[in-house]
């Protein structure tokens, strides 16, 4: 949300860092385009593009077998996780990286892209496609001095209230943290 983004910026600034918040609707192509242009304009260039969006409310509320998805539910997860998050972000962000003389694209994927998990067909499909797109983008953009990588993450505790309940024994040596990914 906009309030959450403003709080993150305030925390970074309070710690002596520099930050700015750009509201973005990842399901709206013109919004993604405007943010890529806006960031490059505000800071003079774009060096790094990290694609880490997914409609988490849709993913968490639509855990069910593939045959029970509506087309609208499927499309919402694919659009937020794959189309807006990677396709549009790269389509409008990579030209700014090229103009800057190079940079890095980091796509965040999920263990569900390589391991089947009941009820997550759309999310797993989107994350699997991110892995494939990353390989193509890496080859396409190497000549522009742009690195393109994917970080495939497992279970990450993202806030203090998250206890990790539901993670079965033998699946992970420990739960991840946002610092691990960074």
CSV table of N, CA, C and O in Angstrom, one decimal, residues 58-71 73-74 77 117-123:
chain,number,residue,atom,x,y,z
A,58,UNK,N,-4.1,-12.7,-3.9
A,58,UNK,CA,-4.7,-13.7,-4.9
A,58,UNK,C,-4.1,-15.1,-4.7
A,58,UNK,O,-4.8,-16.1,-4.7
A,59,UNK,N,-2.8,-15.1,-4.5
A,59,UNK,CA,-2.1,-16.4,-4.4
A,59,UNK,C,-2.5,-17.1,-3.1
A,59,UNK,O,-2.9,-18.3,-3.1
A,60,UNK,N,-2.6,-16.4,-2.0
A,60,UNK,CA,-3.0,-17.0,-0.7
A,60,UNK,C,-4.4,-17.4,-0.6
A,60,UNK,O,-4.8,-18.3,0.1
A,61,UNK,N,-5.3,-16.7,-1.3
A,61,UNK,CA,-6.7,-17.0,-1.2
A,61,UNK,C,-7.2,-18.0,-2.3
A,61,UNK,O,-8.3,-18.5,-2.3
A,62,UNK,N,-6.4,-18.3,-3.3
A,62,UNK,CA,-6.8,-19.1,-4.4
A,62,UNK,C,-6.0,-20.4,-4.4
A,62,UNK,O,-5.5,-20.9,-5.5
A,63,UNK,N,-5.7,-21.0,-3.3
A,63,UNK,CA,-5.0,-22.2,-3.2
A,63,UNK,C,-6.0,-23.3,-3.4
A,63,UNK,O,-6.9,-23.6,-2.5
A,64,UNK,N,-6.0,-23.9,-4.6
A,64,UNK,CA,-6.9,-25.0,-4.9
A,64,UNK,C,-6.5,-25.7,-6.2
A,64,UNK,O,-5.6,-25.2,-6.8
A,65,UNK,N,-7.0,-26.8,-6.4
A,65,UNK,CA,-6.6,-27.6,-7.6
A,65,UNK,C,-6.9,-26.8,-8.9
A,65,UNK,O,-7.8,-25.9,-9.0
A,66,UNK,N,-6.0,-27.0,-9.9
A,66,UNK,CA,-6.1,-26.3,-11.2
A,66,UNK,C,-7.5,-26.3,-11.7
A,66,UNK,O,-8.0,-25.3,-12.2
A,67,UNK,N,-8.2,-27.4,-11.7
A,67,UNK,CA,-9.5,-27.5,-12.3
A,67,UNK,C,-10.5,-26.7,-11.6
A,67,UNK,O,-11.6,-26.4,-12.2
A,68,UNK,N,-10.2,-26.1,-10.4
A,68,UNK,CA,-11.2,-25.3,-9.7
A,68,UNK,C,-10.9,-23.8,-9.9
A,68,UNK,O,-11.7,-23.0,-9.5
A,69,UNK,N,-9.8,-23.4,-10.6
A,69,UNK,CA,-9.5,-22.0,-10.9
A,69,UNK,C,-10.5,-21.5,-11.9
A,69,UNK,O,-10.9,-22.2,-12.9
A,70,UNK,N,-10.9,-20.3,-11.7
A,70,UNK,CA,-11.7,-19.6,-12.8
A,70,UNK,C,-10.6,-18.9,-13.7
A,70,UNK,O,-9.4,-18.8,-13.3
A,71,UNK,N,-11.0,-18.6,-14.9
A,71,UNK,CA,-10.0,-17.9,-15.8
A,71,UNK,C,-9.6,-16.6,-15.2
A,71,UNK,O,-8.4,-16.2,-15.3
A,73,UNK,N,-9.2,-15.8,-12.0
A,73,UNK,CA,-8.3,-16.1,-10.9
A,73,UNK,C,-6.9,-16.4,-11.5
A,73,UNK,O,-5.9,-15.9,-11.1
A,74,UNK,N,-6.9,-17.3,-12.5
A,74,UNK,CA,-5.7,-17.7,-13.2
A,74,UNK,C,-5.0,-16.4,-13.8
A,74,UNK,O,-3.8,-16.2,-13.6
A,77,UNK,N,-3.3,-14.0,-11.2
A,77,UNK,CA,-2.0,-14.5,-10.7
A,77,UNK,C,-0.9,-14.4,-11.8
A,77,UNK,O,0.2,-13.9,-11.5
A,117,UNK,N,3.5,-28.2,-6.0
A,117,UNK,CA,2.9,-28.1,-4.7
A,117,UNK,C,1.4,-28.0,-4.9
A,117,UNK,O,0.9,-27.1,-5.7
A,118,UNK,N,0.7,-28.8,-4.3
A,118,UNK,CA,-0.8,-28.9,-4.5
A,118,UNK,C,-1.4,-27.5,-4.2
A,118,UNK,O,-1.2,-26.9,-3.2
A,119,UNK,N,-2.3,-27.1,-5.2
A,119,UNK,CA,-3.0,-25.9,-5.0
A,119,UNK,C,-2.4,-24.6,-5.5
A,119,UNK,O,-3.0,-23.5,-5.5
A,120,UNK,N,-1.2,-24.7,-6.1
A,120,UNK,CA,-0.4,-23.5,-6.5
A,120,UNK,C,-0.1,-23.6,-8.0
A,120,UNK,O,1.0,-23.2,-8.4
A,121,UNK,N,-0.9,-24.1,-8.8
A,121,UNK,CA,-0.6,-24.3,-10.3
A,121,UNK,C,-0.3,-23.0,-11.0
A,121,UNK,O,0.7,-22.9,-11.7
A,122,UNK,N,-1.1,-22.0,-10.8
A,122,UNK,CA,-0.9,-20.7,-11.5
A,122,UNK,C,0.3,-20.0,-11.0
A,122,UNK,O,1.1,-19.6,-11.8
A,123,UNK,N,0.5,-20.0,-9.7
A,123,UNK,CA,1.7,-19.4,-9.1
A,123,UNK,C,3.0,-20.1,-9.6
A,123,UNK,O,4.0,-19.5,-10.0
